[in-house]
Each structure stands twice: as structure tokens, then as C-alpha cells.
CSV table of C-alpha atoms in Angstrom, one decimal:
chain,number,residue,atom,x,y,z
A,1,UNK,CA,0.0,0.0,0.0
A,2,UNK,CA,2.9,2.4,0.8
A,3,UNK,CA,4.2,2.0,-2.8
A,4,UNK,CA,0.7,2.9,-4.2
A,5,UNK,CA,0.5,5.9,-1.9
A,6,UNK,CA,3.9,7.1,-3.1
A,7,UNK,CA,3.0,6.6,-6.8
A,8,UNK,CA,-0.4,8.4,-6.3
A,9,UNK,CA,1.3,11.3,-4.5
A,10,UNK,CA,4.0,11.6,-7.2
A,11,UNK,CA,1.4,11.7,-9.9
A,12,UNK,CA,-0.5,14.5,-8.2
A,13,UNK,CA,2.7,16.4,-7.4
A,14,UNK,CA,3.7,16.2,-11.1
A,15,UNK,CA,0.4,17.5,-12.3
A,16,UNK,CA,0.3,20.1,-9.6
A,17,UNK,CA,-1.8,22.7,-11.5
A,18,UNK,CA,-4.7,20.3,-12.2
A,19,UNK,CA,-4.4,19.0,-8.5
A,20,UNK,CA,-4.6,22.6,-7.1
A,21,UNK,CA,-7.6,23.5,-9.2
A,22,UNK,CA,-9.4,20.4,-8.1
A,23,UNK,CA,-8.6,20.9,-4.5
A,24,UNK,CA,-9.8,24.5,-4.5
A,25,UNK,CA,-12.9,23.7,-6.4
A,26,UNK,CA,-13.9,21.0,-4.0
A,27,UNK,CA,-13.0,23.1,-1.0
A,28,UNK,CA,-15.4,25.8,-2.2
A,29,UNK,CA,-18.1,23.3,-2.9
A,30,UNK,CA,-17.8,21.8,0.6
A,31,UNK,CA,-17.4,24.9,2.7
A,32,UNK,CA,-19.5,27.5,1.0
A,33,UNK,CA,-22.8,26.4,2.4
A,34,UNK,CA,-21.4,25.6,5.8
A,35,UNK,CA,-19.5,28.9,5.9
A,36,UNK,CA,-22.6,30.8,4.9
A,37,UNK,CA,-24.6,29.1,7.6
A,38,UNK,CA,-22.0,29.8,10.3
A,39,UNK,CA,-21.7,33.5,9.2
A,40,UNK,CA,-25.4,34.1,9.2
A,41,UNK,CA,-25.7,32.2,12.5
A,42,UNK,CA,-23.0,34.4,14.3
A,43,UNK,CA,-24.5,37.6,12.9
A,44,UNK,CA,-28.0,36.5,14.1
A,45,UNK,CA,-26.5,35.7,17.5
A,46,UNK,CA,-24.9,39.2,17.8
A,47,UNK,CA,-28.1,40.9,16.7
A,48,UNK,CA,-30.2,38.8,19.0
A,49,UNK,CA,-27.9,39.2,22.0
A,50,UNK,CA,-28.1,43.1,22.0
A,51,UNK,CA,-31.9,43.1,21.4
A,52,UNK,CA,-32.6,40.6,24.1
A,53,UNK,CA,-30.5,42.5,26.6
A,54,UNK,CA,-32.8,45.5,26.1
A,55,UNK,CA,-36.0,44.8,28.0
A,56,UNK,CA,-38.3,47.5,26.7
A,57,UNK,CA,-38.1,50.2,24.1
A,58,UNK,CA,-40.4,53.2,23.9
A,59,UNK,CA,-40.7,55.5,20.8
A,60,UNK,CA,-43.1,57.0,18.4
A,61,UNK,CA,-45.7,54.8,16.8
A,62,UNK,CA,-44.6,53.4,13.5
A,63,UNK,CA,-42.3,50.6,12.5
A,64,UNK,CA,-40.9,48.9,15.6
A,65,UNK,CA,-38.1,47.4,13.4
A,66,UNK,CA,-36.9,50.8,12.3
A,67,UNK,CA,-37.1,52.1,15.8
A,68,UNK,CA,-35.1,49.1,17.2
A,69,UNK,CA,-32.5,49.4,14.4
A,70,UNK,CA,-32.0,53.1,15.1
A,71,UNK,CA,-32.0,52.9,18.9
A,72,UNK,CA,-30.0,49.7,19.4
A,73,UNK,CA,-27.7,49.6,16.3
A,74,UNK,CA,-27.7,53.3,15.3
A,75,UNK,CA,-28.7,52.3,11.8
A,76,UNK,CA,-31.8,53.1,9.7
A,77,UNK,CA,-33.5,56.5,9.3
A,78,UNK,CA,-34.1,58.7,12.4
A,79,UNK,CA,-37.6,57.9,13.7
A,80,UNK,CA,-40.1,60.5,14.5
A,81,UNK,CA,-39.1,62.2,17.8
A,82,UNK,CA,-41.1,62.1,21.0
A,83,UNK,CA,-41.0,64.7,23.8
A,84,UNK,CA,-38.5,64.2,26.7
A,85,UNK,CA,-41.6,64.1,28.9
A,86,UNK,CA,-42.0,60.5,27.9
A,87,UNK,CA,-38.7,59.6,29.6
A,88,UNK,CA,-39.8,61.4,32.7
A,89,UNK,CA,-43.2,59.5,32.5
A,90,UNK,CA,-41.3,56.2,32.7
A,91,UNK,CA,-39.1,57.5,35.6
A,92,UNK,CA,-42.2,58.9,37.4
A,93,UNK,CA,-43.9,55.5,37.2
A,94,UNK,CA,-41.3,54.0,39.6
A,95,UNK,CA,-41.5,50.8,37.5
A,96,UNK,CA,-38.4,51.1,35.5
A,97,UNK,CA,-35.2,53.1,35.0
A,98,UNK,CA,-35.5,55.4,32.0
A,99,UNK,CA,-32.6,55.9,29.6
A,100,UNK,CA,-33.4,58.5,26.9
A,101,UNK,CA,-31.8,58.4,23.5
A,102,UNK,CA,-31.4,61.0,20.8
A,103,UNK,CA,-29.7,59.7,17.7
A,104,UNK,CA,-30.4,62.3,15.1
A,105,UNK,CA,-26.9,63.7,14.4
A,106,UNK,CA,-23.6,62.3,13.2
A,107,UNK,CA,-19.9,63.2,12.8
A,108,UNK,CA,-18.4,62.0,9.5
A,109,UNK,CA,-20.9,59.1,9.3
A,110,UNK,CA,-20.3,58.1,13.0
A,111,UNK,CA,-23.5,58.4,15.0
A,112,UNK,CA,-23.8,61.0,17.8
A,113,UNK,CA,-25.8,59.5,20.6
A,114,UNK,CA,-27.3,61.8,23.2
A,115,UNK,CA,-28.1,59.9,26.3
A,116,UNK,CA,-27.7,59.8,30.1
A,117,UNK,CA,-24.9,58.3,32.2
A,118,UNK,CA,-27.3,55.4,33.0
A,119,UNK,CA,-26.7,54.1,29.4
A,120,UNK,CA,-23.0,53.3,30.2
A,121,UNK,CA,-23.9,51.2,33.2
A,122,UNK,CA,-26.8,49.5,31.3
A,123,UNK,CA,-24.4,48.5,28.5
A,124,UNK,CA,-21.5,47.8,30.9
A,125,UNK,CA,-19.3,50.2,28.9
A,126,UNK,CA,-15.9,50.9,30.5
A,127,UNK,CA,-13.7,53.9,30.0
A,128,UNK,CA,-10.3,52.7,28.6
A,129,UNK,CA,-8.7,56.2,28.5
A,130,UNK,CA,-9.7,59.5,30.1
A,131,UNK,CA,-12.8,60.0,32.1
A,132,UNK,CA,-16.6,60.1,31.9
A,133,UNK,CA,-18.7,63.1,30.7
A,134,UNK,CA,-19.2,65.6,33.5
A,135,UNK,CA,-20.5,68.7,31.7
A,136,UNK,CA,-22.1,69.9,28.4
A,137,UNK,CA,-19.9,70.1,25.4
A,138,UNK,CA,-17.9,67.0,26.3
A,139,UNK,CA,-18.1,63.5,24.5
A,140,UNK,CA,-16.9,60.0,25.0
A,141,UNK,CA,-16.0,58.1,21.9
A,142,UNK,CA,-16.2,54.4,21.0
A,143,UNK,CA,-13.0,52.5,20.3
A,144,UNK,CA,-13.5,52.1,16.5
A,145,UNK,CA,-14.7,55.7,16.1
A,146,UNK,CA,-11.6,56.8,17.9
A,147,UNK,CA,-9.3,54.8,15.7
A,148,UNK,CA,-11.0,55.7,12.4
A,149,UNK,CA,-11.2,59.4,13.2
A,150,UNK,CA,-7.8,59.4,14.9
A,151,UNK,CA,-9.2,60.8,18.1
A,152,UNK,CA,-7.6,60.8,21.6
A,153,UNK,CA,-8.3,62.3,24.9
A,154,UNK,CA,-8.1,66.1,24.4
A,155,UNK,CA,-9.0,66.0,20.7
A,156,UNK,CA,-12.1,67.7,19.3
A,157,UNK,CA,-14.8,66.4,17.0
A,158,UNK,CA,-17.4,68.5,15.1
A,159,UNK,CA,-20.9,67.5,14.3
A,160,UNK,CA,-21.6,67.2,10.5
A,161,UNK,CA,-24.4,69.4,9.0
A,162,UNK,CA,-27.5,67.4,8.1
A,163,UNK,CA,-27.6,68.9,4.6
A,164,UNK,CA,-25.1,70.8,2.5
A,165,UNK,CA,-27.9,73.3,1.8
A,166,UNK,CA,-28.5,73.9,5.5
A,167,UNK,CA,-27.0,77.4,5.4
A,168,UNK,CA,-29.3,79.0,7.9
A,169,UNK,CA,-28.9,76.3,10.6
A,170,UNK,CA,-26.8,76.7,13.7
A,171,UNK,CA,-23.1,76.3,13.6
A,172,UNK,CA,-21.8,72.7,14.0
A,173,UNK,CA,-20.8,72.2,17.6
A,174,UNK,CA,-17.2,71.4,18.5
A,175,UNK,CA,-17.0,68.9,21.3
A,176,UNK,CA,-14.0,67.9,23.4
A,177,UNK,CA,-13.1,64.2,23.7
A,178,UNK,CA,-12.7,63.4,27.4
A,179,UNK,CA,-12.8,59.6,27.2
A,180,UNK,CA,-12.3,56.6,25.0
A,181,UNK,CA,-14.4,53.5,25.6
A,182,UNK,CA,-13.0,50.0,25.8
A,183,UNK,CA,-13.9,47.9,22.7
A,184,UNK,CA,-16.8,45.5,23.2
A,185,UNK,CA,-17.7,44.4,19.7
A,186,UNK,CA,-21.0,46.2,19.6
A,187,UNK,CA,-22.4,49.2,17.7
A,188,UNK,CA,-21.3,51.3,20.7
A,189,UNK,CA,-17.7,51.0,19.3
A,190,UNK,CA,-18.8,53.4,16.4
A,191,UNK,CA,-20.7,55.8,18.5
A,192,UNK,CA,-19.9,59.3,19.9
A,193,UNK,CA,-21.7,59.7,23.2
A,194,UNK,CA,-22.8,63.1,24.5
A,195,UNK,CA,-25.1,64.4,27.2
A,196,UNK,CA,-28.7,65.1,26.1
A,197,UNK,CA,-28.3,68.8,26.6
A,198,UNK,CA,-25.3,68.8,24.3
A,199,UNK,CA,-27.4,67.0,21.6
A,200,UNK,CA,-30.1,69.7,22.1
A,201,UNK,CA,-27.5,72.4,21.7
A,202,UNK,CA,-26.4,70.8,18.4
A,203,UNK,CA,-30.1,71.1,17.3
A,204,UNK,CA,-30.2,74.7,18.2
A,205,UNK,CA,-32.6,74.5,21.2
A,206,UNK,CA,-29.9,76.2,23.2
A,207,UNK,CA,-27.0,78.5,22.4
A,208,UNK,CA,-24.4,80.7,23.9
A,209,UNK,CA,-23.3,84.1,22.8
A,210,UNK,CA,-21.3,87.0,23.9
A,211,UNK,CA,-22.6,89.0,26.9
A,212,UNK,CA,-24.8,91.7,25.5
A,213,UNK,CA,-24.2,93.9,28.6
A,214,UNK,CA,-20.5,94.4,27.7
A,215,UNK,CA,-19.3,97.3,25.6
A,216,UNK,CA,-17.8,94.9,23.1
A,217,UNK,CA,-21.3,93.6,22.2
A,218,UNK,CA,-22.8,97.1,21.6
A,219,UNK,CA,-22.9,96.6,17.8
A,220,UNK,CA,-25.1,93.6,18.2
A,221,UNK,CA,-27.7,95.2,20.4
A,222,UNK,CA,-30.9,96.2,18.5
A,223,UNK,CA,-32.6,97.8,21.4
A,224,UNK,CA,-32.8,97.9,25.3
A,225,UNK,CA,-36.0,98.0,27.3
A,226,UNK,CA,-35.2,97.9,31.0
A,227,UNK,CA,-33.7,94.5,31.7
A,228,UNK,CA,-34.7,93.1,28.3
A,229,UNK,CA,-32.0,93.3,25.5
A,230,UNK,CA,-32.9,92.6,21.9
A,231,UNK,CA,-30.0,91.5,19.8
A,232,UNK,CA,-29.6,91.5,16.0
A,233,UNK,CA,-28.1,88.8,13.8
A,234,UNK,CA,-24.5,90.1,14.2
A,235,UNK,CA,-24.2,88.8,17.7
A,236,UNK,CA,-21.5,86.1,17.7
A,237,UNK,CA,-22.7,82.7,18.8
A,238,UNK,CA,-20.3,80.2,20.3
A,239,UNK,CA,-19.7,76.9,18.5
A,240,UNK,CA,-17.5,75.5,21.2
A,241,UNK,CA,-18.4,75.1,25.0
A,242,UNK,CA,-15.5,76.2,27.2
A,243,UNK,CA,-15.3,76.9,31.0
A,244,UNK,CA,-15.2,80.6,30.0
A,245,UNK,CA,-18.4,80.7,28.0
A,246,UNK,CA,-20.4,77.8,29.6
A,247,UNK,CA,-22.5,80.2,31.6
A,248,UNK,CA,-23.7,81.9,28.5
A,249,UNK,CA,-25.4,78.8,27.1
A,250,UNK,CA,-29.1,78.8,27.8
A,251,UNK,CA,-32.2,76.9,26.6
A,252,UNK,CA,-35.3,78.4,25.1
A,253,UNK,CA,-38.5,76.6,26.1
A,254,UNK,CA,-39.4,73.8,28.4
A,255,UNK,CA,-37.0,70.8,28.3
A,256,UNK,CA,-40.0,68.5,28.7
A,257,UNK,CA,-41.0,69.2,25.2
A,258,UNK,CA,-37.5,68.8,23.7
A,259,UNK,CA,-37.1,65.9,21.3
A,260,UNK,CA,-35.7,62.4,21.9
A,261,UNK,CA,-35.9,59.5,19.6
A,262,UNK,CA,-36.5,56.6,22.1
A,263,UNK,CA,-36.4,55.6,25.7
A,264,UNK,CA,-34.9,52.4,26.9
A,265,UNK,CA,-37.0,51.2,29.9
A,266,UNK,CA,-35.2,48.8,32.3
A,267,UNK,CA,-38.0,47.4,34.6
A,268,UNK,CA,-37.1,46.4,38.2
A,269,UNK,CA,-38.8,43.0,37.6
A,270,UNK,CA,-41.1,41.1,35.3
A,271,UNK,CA,-44.2,42.4,37.2
A,272,UNK,CA,-43.0,46.0,36.7
A,273,UNK,CA,-42.5,45.3,33.0
A,274,UNK,CA,-46.0,44.0,32.6
A,275,UNK,CA,-47.5,47.0,34.5
A,276,UNK,CA,-45.5,49.4,32.4
A,277,UNK,CA,-46.5,47.9,29.1
A,278,UNK,CA,-50.2,48.1,30.3
A,279,UNK,CA,-49.8,51.9,30.7
A,280,UNK,CA,-49.4,52.3,26.9
A,281,UNK,CA,-52.4,50.3,25.7
A,282,UNK,CA,-54.7,53.3,25.4
A,283,UNK,CA,-56.0,54.2,21.9
A,284,UNK,CA,-55.0,57.8,22.3
A,285,UNK,CA,-51.3,56.9,23.0
A,286,UNK,CA,-48.8,58.7,20.7
A,287,UNK,CA,-46.0,56.3,21.6
A,288,UNK,CA,-45.5,52.5,21.5
A,289,UNK,CA,-43.7,50.1,23.8
A,290,UNK,CA,-42.3,46.7,22.8
A,291,UNK,CA,-39.7,44.1,23.5
A,292,UNK,CA,-36.8,44.5,20.9
A,293,UNK,CA,-36.0,40.9,21.2
A,294,UNK,CA,-39.3,39.8,19.7
A,295,UNK,CA,-39.0,42.3,16.8
A,296,UNK,CA,-35.5,41.1,16.0
A,297,UNK,CA,-36.6,37.5,16.1
A,298,UNK,CA,-39.2,38.2,13.5
A,299,UNK,CA,-36.6,39.8,11.3
A,300,UNK,CA,-34.2,36.9,11.8
A,301,UNK,CA,-36.9,34.5,11.0
A,302,UNK,CA,-37.2,36.2,7.5
A,303,UNK,CA,-33.4,36.3,7.2
A,304,UNK,CA,-33.1,32.6,8.1
A,305,UNK,CA,-35.8,31.7,5.6
A,306,UNK,CA,-33.9,33.5,2.9
A,307,UNK,CA,-30.7,31.8,4.1
A,308,UNK,CA,-32.2,28.4,3.6
A,309,UNK,CA,-33.0,29.2,0.0
A,310,UNK,CA,-29.5,30.5,-0.6
A,311,UNK,CA,-28.0,27.4,1.0
A,312,UNK,CA,-30.2,25.2,-1.1
A,313,UNK,CA,-29.1,27.0,-4.2
A,314,UNK,CA,-25.5,26.7,-3.2
A,315,UNK,CA,-25.9,23.0,-2.7
A,316,UNK,CA,-27.4,22.6,-6.1
A,317,UNK,CA,-24.5,24.5,-7.5
A,318,UNK,CA,-22.1,22.4,-5.5
A,319,UNK,CA,-23.7,19.2,-6.7
A,320,UNK,CA,-23.2,20.4,-10.3
A,321,UNK,CA,-19.6,21.2,-9.5
A,322,UNK,CA,-19.0,17.8,-8.0
A,323,UNK,CA,-20.5,16.2,-11.1
A,324,UNK,CA,-18.1,18.3,-13.2
A,325,UNK,CA,-15.2,17.2,-10.9
A,326,UNK,CA,-16.2,13.6,-11.5
A,327,UNK,CA,-16.3,14.3,-15.2
A,328,UNK,CA,-12.7,15.6,-15.0
A,329,UNK,CA,-11.6,12.4,-13.2
A,330,UNK,CA,-13.3,10.3,-15.9
A,331,UNK,CA,-11.8,12.3,-18.7
A,332,UNK,CA,-8.4,12.0,-17.0
A,333,UNK,CA,-8.8,8.2,-17.0
A,334,UNK,CA,-9.4,8.3,-20.7
A,335,UNK,CA,-6.3,10.4,-21.3
A,336,UNK,CA,-4.3,8.0,-19.2
A,337,UNK,CA,-5.5,4.9,-21.1
A,338,UNK,CA,-2.0,4.1,-22.5
A,339,UNK,CA,-0.5,4.7,-19.0
A,340,UNK,CA,-2.9,2.2,-17.5
A,341,UNK,CA,-2.2,-0.4,-20.2
A,342,UNK,CA,1.6,0.0,-19.5
A,343,UNK,CA,1.0,-0.7,-15.8
A,344,UNK,CA,-0.9,-3.9,-16.7
A,345,UNK,CA,1.9,-5.0,-19.1
A,346,UNK,CA,4.6,-4.6,-16.4
A,347,UNK,CA,2.6,-6.9,-14.0
A,348,UNK,CA,0.2,-4.7,-12.1
A,349,UNK,CA,-3.1,-6.4,-11.4
A,350,UNK,CA,-6.4,-4.7,-12.2
A,351,UNK,CA,-7.2,-4.2,-8.5
A,352,UNK,CA,-3.9,-2.5,-7.8
A,353,UNK,CA,-4.4,-0.1,-10.7
A,354,UNK,CA,-7.9,0.6,-9.5
A,355,UNK,CA,-6.6,1.2,-6.0
A,356,UNK,CA,-3.9,3.6,-7.3
A,357,UNK,CA,-6.5,5.7,-9.2
A,358,UNK,CA,-8.7,5.6,-6.2
A,359,UNK,CA,-6.0,6.8,-3.9
A,360,UNK,CA,-5.4,9.8,-6.1
A,361,UNK,CA,-9.1,10.8,-5.7
A,362,UNK,CA,-9.0,10.2,-2.0
A,363,UNK,CA,-5.9,12.4,-1.5
A,364,UNK,CA,-7.5,15.2,-3.5
A,365,UNK,CA,-10.7,15.0,-1.5
A,366,UNK,CA,-8.9,14.8,1.9
A,367,UNK,CA,-6.7,17.7,0.9
């Protein structure tokens, strides 16, 4: 048997190009369906894990899937905003911890996530460098965002305008990076986290400008009526929050009506979760509450159905390729007819010749 193995190996080594092509073709045939199944399975596991770790999600009525994709993975279009009062409503119920989210803005295609410090505890996000956010105008950056944007502690990042034609909007806000998050392999690695108030400042719901009571601002004063000062458009607004100008930033309106895109509700127990969901069953409710895990399960069920069709198609193609490989072996035997006759003439039995040819096929398949 060793002599036959040696002869089979020497034949394949001599015809190395044909052997390599056969090995690569059969490898693709065997591993393409399995690899596709493993890839989809791991992606589904990653999606499901993040969704199932989020107990309840509250947002504007509409597509739960779009709301889940935006709030959990920072993908999809920005959903219709809801007032910040909805976050207070959850907190006032004493049934769950409310974590507001505002995911409207971005910086060079990296999402800017306005939220509270509870989000970092909920997602178990650790600071690898620097410190946590302590005031408006500061941000904490995910590991991948920091690497791709070449950011470090002390760097600055500027929010991107929503449209190139947004010439009348507020100035993009320049934020100081005070911390870099440790990588955790989730969409949080791509995010730039800011305080909710900072996100509202980006939207223009608050601003800071030079003190109109100082002589330097006299050119920007339109009129004075007692303690009321009316400014004109020439007043310089600050596009960066510093310790020197922080006091000048102020909000216009009631924060309860300011926009957020969603609220992550973390109930204290299963009973609290049921009671909280029951509070949103009214016909006049403008928001919806749902379990993201169920929504993602429905999406994955569709994906897995498509996957089964793709794998079935790959298996049909693989079967066709295997038949082609078998045809190659058969044609090879016809081309080697004189070689086989020579082996018979020098004393090789029919069974030994058959074994030799079979060993060549086995070596290719095992390789």
C-alpha cells in the first residue's frame, strides 16, 4: 500500500496545477454552504444578544423594526421624535429606569448618541482612557470611532451638518473628547456619546453668545428696554463650549418638550415590565412600547428563511460542480489509457491499478 500511496502522491505532485484546481474547487463546494450558515448564525446571535439585553423600548408609533435598528444599532433613518416628557413619565412611574436616547446627528458618518450616564452602566461600557462626561460640550468616543477618526483624549470632534444646503442652521458644535471606551464588539464602538443637553445644543434648542451687557457687544444690540435686551443677527454665537463661555449657554423653552428618539426602559422585575406595558395600551397613546428581542426574532426568521433558499441554491451548484469534478476524473482516466495499459503489461493487477487511481481521488478529497 505504501508504494501505491507514493505513486499516487508523485502523480498528483507532477500534475500540480490540475491538482490545485481540483482541491480549490472541491473546497469551495464543501465549505461555501457551511461557511454561509456559520456567518449568518453568528450575525444573528450578535443581533439577538443586543436586542434581548434591552428589556423594553419606547418610541413614536410606526415601524418597531426601524425604531429598534436606530436605537439599538444606530442604523436606519431617524424615527419621528417624541418629547422628553416620555422619559420622565417612565421614571415617574417608579416601575423602571428610563434611559433617553437622541440619535439624530452624526460626525463623519459616525452616530452622535445623546443619552444619560445610565446608558453606560446599562451596556456595561468601560472607559479605557480619560474620564466620563461631566458637563455639556464633552463627549466619550467608542473604540472604533476613535481609531477611524484618529481621536484621543483632548481631541475635538465637530458634528456634521444634516444637509449641504443647511446654510441657515446653527453652527456645528465642536466637542472635546474626554474619554475613549474600551472595545466591546457592539455598535457602541462606532458611537460618539454626548449628554442630552449637548445634543439639544447641536439642534439649536440652546445656544451661547457674547454677553450683550458688555461694551464689546454694543454693535449687536438692537434695542434695550429695561432688563430686556434685543440683539440683532450680528451677535456672535459660540460653536464650542468652554469653561469661560459655559455660563452663557441657555435653553429656550421647556425641556419636557425637547425631542428624543426613544427611551430604553429597564424594569425592576417582570411584574413591573407588565404593568409598564399596560400603561401604553390606550387608543390615544402617541407612543408605543415593545420588546426589541421579539422584533429582531421576526426579522431573523425572515433572514433565516432566505438563508435556507440560498444554501439550497449553493448545494445545487455544489452538486453540479461535484459532477463536473467527477467528469474531470473520468476524462483524466481516458487520457491515461495508455499509461494504465503500460501498468498492466509490467505486471500490475487490475485491482492494484484501480486502488492507485482511487488513492489519487482520496488524496484530493482529503486535501
